[in-house]
mmCIF file with all atom_site columns, C-alpha atoms in Angstrom:
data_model
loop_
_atom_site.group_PDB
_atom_site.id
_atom_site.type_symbol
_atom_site.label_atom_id
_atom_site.label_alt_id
_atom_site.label_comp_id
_atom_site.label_asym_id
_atom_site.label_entity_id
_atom_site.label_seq_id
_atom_site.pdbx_PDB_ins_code
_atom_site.Cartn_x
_atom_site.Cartn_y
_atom_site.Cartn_z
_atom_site.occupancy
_atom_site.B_iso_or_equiv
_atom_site.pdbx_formal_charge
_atom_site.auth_seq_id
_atom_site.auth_comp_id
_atom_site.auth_asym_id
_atom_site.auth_atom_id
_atom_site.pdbx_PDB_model_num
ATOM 1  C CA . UNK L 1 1  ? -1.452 -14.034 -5.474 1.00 84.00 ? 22  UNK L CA 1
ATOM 2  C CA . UNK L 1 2  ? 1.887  -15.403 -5.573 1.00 87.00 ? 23  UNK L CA 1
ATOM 3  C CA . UNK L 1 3  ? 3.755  -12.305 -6.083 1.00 90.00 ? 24  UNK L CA 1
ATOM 4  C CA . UNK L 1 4  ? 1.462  -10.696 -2.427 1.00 90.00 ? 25  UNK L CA 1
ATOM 5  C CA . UNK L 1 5  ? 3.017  -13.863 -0.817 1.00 91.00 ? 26  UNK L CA 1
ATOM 6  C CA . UNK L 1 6  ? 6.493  -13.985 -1.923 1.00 92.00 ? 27  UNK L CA 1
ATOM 7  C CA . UNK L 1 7  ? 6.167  -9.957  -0.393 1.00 93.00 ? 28  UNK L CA 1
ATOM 8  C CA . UNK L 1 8  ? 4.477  -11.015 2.650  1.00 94.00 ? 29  UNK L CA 1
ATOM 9  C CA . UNK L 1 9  ? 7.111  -13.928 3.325  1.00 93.00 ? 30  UNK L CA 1
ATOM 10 C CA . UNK L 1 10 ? 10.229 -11.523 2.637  1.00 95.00 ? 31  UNK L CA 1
ATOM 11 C CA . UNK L 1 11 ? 8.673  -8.337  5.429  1.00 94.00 ? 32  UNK L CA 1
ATOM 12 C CA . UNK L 1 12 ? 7.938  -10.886 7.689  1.00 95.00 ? 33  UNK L CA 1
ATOM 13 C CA . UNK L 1 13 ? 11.556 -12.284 7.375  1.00 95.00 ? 34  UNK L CA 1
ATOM 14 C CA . UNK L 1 14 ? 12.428 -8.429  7.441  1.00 94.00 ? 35  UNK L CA 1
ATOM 15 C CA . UNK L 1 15 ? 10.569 -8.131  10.506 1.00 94.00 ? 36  UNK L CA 1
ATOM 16 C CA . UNK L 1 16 ? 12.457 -11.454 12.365 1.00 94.00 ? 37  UNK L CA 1
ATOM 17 C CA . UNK L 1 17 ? 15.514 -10.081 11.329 1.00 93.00 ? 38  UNK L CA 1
ATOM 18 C CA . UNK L 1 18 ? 14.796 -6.477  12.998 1.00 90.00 ? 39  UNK L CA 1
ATOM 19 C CA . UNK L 1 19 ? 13.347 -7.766  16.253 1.00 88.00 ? 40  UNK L CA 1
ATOM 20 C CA . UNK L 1 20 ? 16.809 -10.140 16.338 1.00 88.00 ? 41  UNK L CA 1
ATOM 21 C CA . UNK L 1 21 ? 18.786 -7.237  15.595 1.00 85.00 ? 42  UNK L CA 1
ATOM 22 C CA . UNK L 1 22 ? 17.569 -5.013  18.181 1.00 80.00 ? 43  UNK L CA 1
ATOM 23 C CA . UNK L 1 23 ? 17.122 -7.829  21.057 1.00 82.00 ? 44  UNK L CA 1
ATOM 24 C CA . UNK L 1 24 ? 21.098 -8.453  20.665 1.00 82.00 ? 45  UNK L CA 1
ATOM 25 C CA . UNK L 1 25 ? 22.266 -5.169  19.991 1.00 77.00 ? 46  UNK L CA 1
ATOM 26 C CA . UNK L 1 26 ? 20.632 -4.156  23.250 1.00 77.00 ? 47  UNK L CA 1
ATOM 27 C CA . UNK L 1 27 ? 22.521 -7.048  25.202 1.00 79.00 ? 48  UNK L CA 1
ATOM 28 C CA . UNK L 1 28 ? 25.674 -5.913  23.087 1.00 80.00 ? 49  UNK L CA 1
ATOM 29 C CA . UNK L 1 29 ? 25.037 -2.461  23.957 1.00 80.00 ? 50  UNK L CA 1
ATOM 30 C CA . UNK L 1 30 ? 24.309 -3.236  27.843 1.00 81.00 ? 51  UNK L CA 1
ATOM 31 C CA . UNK L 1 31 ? 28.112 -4.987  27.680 1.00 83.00 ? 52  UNK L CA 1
ATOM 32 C CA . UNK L 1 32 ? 30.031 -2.024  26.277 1.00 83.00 ? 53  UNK L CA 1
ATOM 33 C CA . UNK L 1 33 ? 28.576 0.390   28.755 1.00 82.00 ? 54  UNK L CA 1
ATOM 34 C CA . UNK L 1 34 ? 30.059 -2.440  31.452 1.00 84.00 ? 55  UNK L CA 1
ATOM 35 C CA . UNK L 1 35 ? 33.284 -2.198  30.095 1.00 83.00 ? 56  UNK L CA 1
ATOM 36 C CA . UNK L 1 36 ? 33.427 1.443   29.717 1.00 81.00 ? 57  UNK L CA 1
ATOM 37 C CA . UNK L 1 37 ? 32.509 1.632   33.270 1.00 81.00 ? 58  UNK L CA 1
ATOM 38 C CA . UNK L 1 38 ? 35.137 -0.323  34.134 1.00 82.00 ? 59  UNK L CA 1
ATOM 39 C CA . UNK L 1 39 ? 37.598 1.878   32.259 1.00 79.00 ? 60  UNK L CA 1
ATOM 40 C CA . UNK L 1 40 ? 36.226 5.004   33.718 1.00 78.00 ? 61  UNK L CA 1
ATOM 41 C CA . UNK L 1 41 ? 34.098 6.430   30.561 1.00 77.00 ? 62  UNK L CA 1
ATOM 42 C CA . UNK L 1 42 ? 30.309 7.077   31.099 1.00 73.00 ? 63  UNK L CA 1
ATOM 43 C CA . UNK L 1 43 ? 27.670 5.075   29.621 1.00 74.00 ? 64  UNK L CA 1
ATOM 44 C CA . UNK L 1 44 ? 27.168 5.924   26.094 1.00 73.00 ? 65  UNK L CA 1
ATOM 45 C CA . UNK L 1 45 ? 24.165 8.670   25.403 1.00 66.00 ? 66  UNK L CA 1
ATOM 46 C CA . UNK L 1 46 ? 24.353 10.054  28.477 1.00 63.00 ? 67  UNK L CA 1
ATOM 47 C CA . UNK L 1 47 ? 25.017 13.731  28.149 1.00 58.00 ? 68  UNK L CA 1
ATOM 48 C CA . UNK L 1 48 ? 26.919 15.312  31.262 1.00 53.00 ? 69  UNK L CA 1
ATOM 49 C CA . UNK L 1 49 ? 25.277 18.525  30.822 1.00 44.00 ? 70  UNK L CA 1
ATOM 50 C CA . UNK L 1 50 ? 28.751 20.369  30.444 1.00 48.00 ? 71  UNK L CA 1
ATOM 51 C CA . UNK L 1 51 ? 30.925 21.140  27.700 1.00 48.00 ? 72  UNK L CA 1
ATOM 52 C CA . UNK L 1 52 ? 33.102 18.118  27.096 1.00 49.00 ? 73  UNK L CA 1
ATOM 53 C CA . UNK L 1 53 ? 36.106 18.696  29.102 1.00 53.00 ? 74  UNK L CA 1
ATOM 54 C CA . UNK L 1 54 ? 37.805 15.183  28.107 1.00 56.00 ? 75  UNK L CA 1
ATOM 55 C CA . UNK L 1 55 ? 37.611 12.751  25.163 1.00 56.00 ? 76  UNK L CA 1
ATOM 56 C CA . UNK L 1 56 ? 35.710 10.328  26.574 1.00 58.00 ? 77  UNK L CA 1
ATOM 57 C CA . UNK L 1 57 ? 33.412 12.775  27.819 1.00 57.00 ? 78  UNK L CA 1
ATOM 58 C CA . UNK L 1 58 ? 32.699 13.823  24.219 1.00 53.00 ? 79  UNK L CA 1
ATOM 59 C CA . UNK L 1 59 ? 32.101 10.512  23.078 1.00 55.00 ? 80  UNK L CA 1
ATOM 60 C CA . UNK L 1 60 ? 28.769 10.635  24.761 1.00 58.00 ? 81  UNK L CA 1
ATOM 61 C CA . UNK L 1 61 ? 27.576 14.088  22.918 1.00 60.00 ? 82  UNK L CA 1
ATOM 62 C CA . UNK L 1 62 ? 29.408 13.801  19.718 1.00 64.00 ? 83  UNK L CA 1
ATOM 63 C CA . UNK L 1 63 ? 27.785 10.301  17.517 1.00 67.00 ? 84  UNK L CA 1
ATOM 64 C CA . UNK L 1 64 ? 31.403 11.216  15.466 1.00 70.00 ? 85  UNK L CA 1
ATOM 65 C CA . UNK L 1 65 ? 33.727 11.166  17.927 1.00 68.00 ? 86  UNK L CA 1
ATOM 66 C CA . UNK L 1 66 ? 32.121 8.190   19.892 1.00 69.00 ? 87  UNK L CA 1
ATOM 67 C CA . UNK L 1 67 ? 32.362 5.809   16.002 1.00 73.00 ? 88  UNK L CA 1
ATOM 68 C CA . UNK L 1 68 ? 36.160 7.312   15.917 1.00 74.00 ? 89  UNK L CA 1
ATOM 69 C CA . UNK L 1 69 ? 36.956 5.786   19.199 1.00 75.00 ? 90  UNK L CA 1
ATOM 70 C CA . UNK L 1 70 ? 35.296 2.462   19.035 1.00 79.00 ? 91  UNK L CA 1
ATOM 71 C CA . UNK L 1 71 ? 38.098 0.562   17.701 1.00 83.00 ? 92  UNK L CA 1
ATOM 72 C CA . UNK L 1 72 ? 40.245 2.054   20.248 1.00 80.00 ? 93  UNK L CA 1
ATOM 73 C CA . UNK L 1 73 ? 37.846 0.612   22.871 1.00 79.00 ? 94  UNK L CA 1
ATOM 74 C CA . UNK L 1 74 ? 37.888 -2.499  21.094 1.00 83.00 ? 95  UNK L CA 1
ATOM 75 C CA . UNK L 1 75 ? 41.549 -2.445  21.225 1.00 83.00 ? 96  UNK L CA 1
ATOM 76 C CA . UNK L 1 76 ? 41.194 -1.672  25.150 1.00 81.00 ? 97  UNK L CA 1
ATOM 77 C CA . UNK L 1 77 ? 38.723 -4.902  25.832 1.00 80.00 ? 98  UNK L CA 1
ATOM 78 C CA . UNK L 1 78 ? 40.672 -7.262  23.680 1.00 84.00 ? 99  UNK L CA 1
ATOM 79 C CA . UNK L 1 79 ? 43.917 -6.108  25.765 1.00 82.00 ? 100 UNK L CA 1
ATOM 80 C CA . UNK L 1 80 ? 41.474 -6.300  28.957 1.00 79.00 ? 101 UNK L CA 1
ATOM 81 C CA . UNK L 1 81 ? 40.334 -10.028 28.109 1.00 78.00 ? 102 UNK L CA 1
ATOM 82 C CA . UNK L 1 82 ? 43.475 -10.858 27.184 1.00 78.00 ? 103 UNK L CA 1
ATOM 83 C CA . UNK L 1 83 ? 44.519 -11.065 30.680 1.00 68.00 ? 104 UNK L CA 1
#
């Protein structure tokens, strides 16, 4: 009995941890789309439906070329807020 609730209490703090995760990774995710707007990117997972002329047209196809330029991004909004 005490091992089913230790199990119960540990997926239910699972389950907390997911719904937090996904509720601020959506707000997070909603704020990088702003600021790739503002730099002239499209949203992220939004295919074109062409073959990705530029690089930031690719980062919306290609889930390996969008990781690769995230810290250049993150280099862009840091300069950005920076100002």
């Amino acid at each position: 009995m005490i091992r089913a609730l230790f199990r119960s209490g540990i997926a239910v703090a699972f389950a907390i941890f997911a719904a937090r995760q996904l509720f601020y990774g959506g707000r997070d995710l909603a704020r990088y789309n702003k600021m790739r707007e503002m730099s002239g990117d499209p949203p992220l997972g939004i295919p074109n439906g062409k073959k990705p002329e530029t690089n930031s047209a690719a980062r919306t196809t290609n889930p390996f070329v969008m990781l690769a330029s995230v810290p250049s991004d993150l280099a862009h909004y840091l300069k950005m807020k920076s100002m």
